[in-house]
Each structure stands twice: as structure tokens, then as C-alpha cells.
């Protein structure tokens, strides 16, 4: 078995004993009296490093650094060509360091490293390239309808952005927050999850190597309650982008309300994966497996509620369960692993609690349903399939965020739609059918930000991404990011001697 130590040595890496924040281009010093959190490798549960918590004073200093960099203009007023070339150089460096980034991500988040190096790490590079392209073609607006006047609408960067990255896909998601704020000239203070700090620090180092001025991205580390709360509650930030859970989002929003700081939220989902009776069965099974078991189910777009039409239900369930039982669960550093552990121990317990609750609420267990303690001390859970009769079970209403899926049988399209929409979330949906008309009719009535038809995730960065209801506020996307991370401004110019009312001349 590949151990973390072996994988680290193979890539000639050295992990810091104590991970600290990164402000103004340098790692913060280790302080004797600071609180430290242990960072564990979820594949074995062993401690791989310590994380130093940044207290409110350290957070304030990071914000001040981002502010002074913003006001200094080295990034906020850099030409578009400069920002494009830094992004593109950083994207190239990310691709060159894909293996290292994949390993660092895997060491903290427990995602299979081969999957990371092949998919999620390149995605971080793609995010930067995409925004580099976008800022090269985005335009302001001009209105000429008012006779004698010309109106120009332009944008300027909002200022300092506070970015909160989650632990389930830190690189892919933090890089989207970084790209969509920095592209328009903002600076930022980024807080990674306390469980997954390593890959993000490397990403920031690569961006600085690519020419990003020091102080443009500052990283603070620590728990949500201390470091996160200090950042979210600061009066000196101009925007908050948060990816995480709804419970935390409510706290962040309450903190932001004190200063009316605009928020952008990418939260959870309980997405329906609908298999109609005219679906290509093999494709539907392949896709449904990917939709729930990618990232061990720790993914906001998980297709965690499979709805299958009665006529094909028996065959679908039989094949789906057989393939689920054949999934390779194990060490995320092993090349063949398909399903890794949960990212951290408390989350492992949380997912196991969901499973027990589903059993006690009467869901029928078709496979899995337990921890894989036979695999050692890692946070493994057997991929789990339940059959349910009701969408009201907590299993169908609450985001489990693990390798756990429910299957419910439906009779007709209206039935499927009403189950799919019966959720406080509305992030995405998937449907499998050979009738495009059927899929389109479904698309018009599904309350979700994205519908994938006959495919698992295929991300088009041009399209908006985000959710209805409790799945979030706002959308990722180029135009949407421009709207959120800039202040829009109108300038109205008289083109000649347009009349002006004469006041003070009544005598
Ligand atoms: O992460 P949290 P949690 C969902 C998933 C999961 C649930 C809870 O269902 O089970 O959320 O996740 C920081 N002020 N998603 O609680 O709390 C924290 O340090 C400011 C969906 O384990 O959302 C971390 O950096 N910040 C999701 C970040 O918030 C605070 C991804 C996210 O942590 C804070 C992750 C505070 N008071 C979980 N408290 C997705 N959309 O992909 C915590 N934080």
C-alpha cells in the first residue's frame, strides 16, 4: 500500500510541520502561543501536519494587506494583458504541477489522487484560462438614445473579496473563486477549510511564481468559528464568496448583514437523477454511478436521489446495485481506487448517522450501509444504496454528502417532476431518456439551476452555475462574476450645448 510518506518522497516534497497563513507573498511565522489543529490523512487517519490558527488580529492584518495592494494598483490597475498573461502562466504551471497538487489535495481531502491529477487539477487551470479569455473580450455598454448625450456603462473592481473555500474539492472550487474575483482586478483574503489547506497554498505559490503581485491573494487558516467568523464579520471587505453548507452560510450572511456586504453562496443539493423507461440503460447506469459516487458522494451536484420509472425499475436496480458492490473502495493514493474515504472523521460519523437514520425510518437497504473498518483506520464507508417509497424520509430531504443514494420508483413524468421538485434544494438535475421532447418538457418545469440530459457533469464555463432555493445565492459564470465582483457605473456626457435649466435668474 502506498503510504503518505512514500507518496510525498516519490514527488520529492517536504510538508511543513506547521502550516501557516500566507500574507503579502510570505508564509506567516509559526507562533509559540497560537492554537494548532491537526491535519489528518483520511485514508489512514494519521496526522500529517499541524495547522496554525490565525486569530482576529492576524485576519485583520491580512485584510489590510489586501486593501493596500488593491489601493496601490499593481493588480487592480494592471492592464488586461498583464492580468491575462499572469493567469495563463499560472494555468501552465498548474498543469505542470498536476501530480503534486493532486497529491496535496488527496492527502487532506482523501479524494483519489489519480482522479485529481487527471480531472480536478486541470479544471483549476481551465478556470484561470477561461477568465483570461473572458476579460479579453468583455465590453462595457454605450447608450445613445438620449439626443445630445452619450451614456457609458463601465465596471471597476469591487475591492477586497473574502473567499471561503470548502473541503470537498478545494482546488477546483477555490480556483473558481480566485479566478472570478481576481480577473476583474480585485484582491482577496482566502480562507481554506481547516481540513484541507495544503493544495491551496501550493496554488497560491504557483500564481505568485506566475507573476501575481504579493498581497493580491492572502491566505488565512483556522477554524470557521474563529478565523472564518473574523473574516466574514470584517467591515473592511467588499464582497464575500462562500462555498459550503447552508448552516454556515446562514452565519456568514448574518455577519455580512452588519456591514451590508454582498454575498455569493454556492451551497448544497439533493439532486434528482431521473431514469425514464426509454433511457439507454447502460448509459443511465454508468452516469448514475458517476453522479453519486464521484468524490465519494461529497459533491454538491451529487445525484443522490435516483428516480426510476416502474417498467425498468427492477432491471435498473439489479444492475446498479451489482456495479455499486463492485466499486473499488480504498486508499486514495492507489491508482485503481474509485471511491476514497470521507474527508474527515466528524464527517464520517455524520454520514454514518444518516445511514442509521435511513434504516430506522424504514428505507430498504440494497447494499452497503456500514463503515469499511476492514480497510484500516481511514474514514471509509461502503457505497450504499437504499430503496425508498417516500420522498419525505430524511435520506431524501437532507444532504448526506457521502456515498449514499436512494432509489424511488415513479409512474409517469408528472410524478417524477413532483418528486424531483419536492426539495428545499434546487442545484441540478439529471435525466436519462431517448426522447428529447420529453427531456425538454421536463427541463421547463424542473426547479434547478442546471439540468444534464443523458450525461453526468459536463461543465461549460460559459454557462451559469448555481442553484434555486437553499442551494445558493447567485451564479458562477463569466457575466455573473463580472456583476458580482465589480461595481457598475454609468457616465453620462453632454455631447454639446444641451440645455440646462437656469436657476437663480428669476429677477
Ligand atoms: O462545512 P462548512 P461543513 C455541505 C455538506 C456538508 C455540510 C456541512 O452537506 O455535510 O455542508 O459542511 C468555514 N464563519 N457542503 O459544516 O461549515 C469553514 O472553516 C465563517 C456543501 O463541514 O460549510 C470552512 O472554511 N466561516 C459544499 C467553510 O466555512 C465559517 C461543500 C465551509 O465549512 C464559519 C462543503 C463561520 N461561522 C459542505 N464556520 C458544496 N457546496 O460543495 C465555518 N466556516
XYZ file of N, CA, C and O in Angstrom, residues 115 289-299 338:
52
model
N -7.538 10.531 -9.981
C -8.691 11.278 -10.477
C -8.405 12.789 -10.383
O -8.723 13.559 -11.289
N -23.968 6.118 -11.629
C -22.874 5.752 -10.709
C -21.904 6.921 -10.547
O -21.508 7.268 -9.429
N -21.547 7.536 -11.665
C -20.636 8.682 -11.599
C -21.275 9.795 -10.773
O -20.622 10.435 -9.934
N -22.569 10.012 -10.989
C -23.245 11.140 -10.333
C -23.277 11.020 -8.812
O -23.280 12.030 -8.122
N -23.315 9.821 -8.294
C -23.376 9.719 -6.832
C -22.030 9.334 -6.210
O -21.714 9.771 -5.110
N -21.227 8.567 -6.918
C -20.019 8.076 -6.225
C -18.738 8.869 -6.532
O -17.701 8.613 -5.924
N -18.792 9.832 -7.458
C -17.617 10.690 -7.660
C -17.335 11.418 -6.351
O -18.280 11.823 -5.651
N -16.084 11.641 -6.051
C -15.694 12.309 -4.793
C -16.339 11.628 -3.586
O -16.664 12.283 -2.594
N -16.592 10.331 -3.681
C -17.265 9.577 -2.601
C -18.595 10.224 -2.210
O -18.999 10.162 -1.051
N -19.235 10.855 -3.156
C -20.536 11.483 -2.874
C -20.426 12.835 -2.194
O -21.432 13.487 -1.937
N -19.199 13.273 -1.949
C -19.005 14.569 -1.265
C -18.925 15.662 -2.319
O -17.870 16.252 -2.560
N -20.037 15.902 -2.949
C -20.036 16.844 -4.057
C -21.427 17.446 -4.150
O -22.428 16.735 -4.008
N -11.496 3.793 -6.777
C -12.600 4.567 -7.373
C -13.330 5.403 -6.319
O -13.853 6.468 -6.621
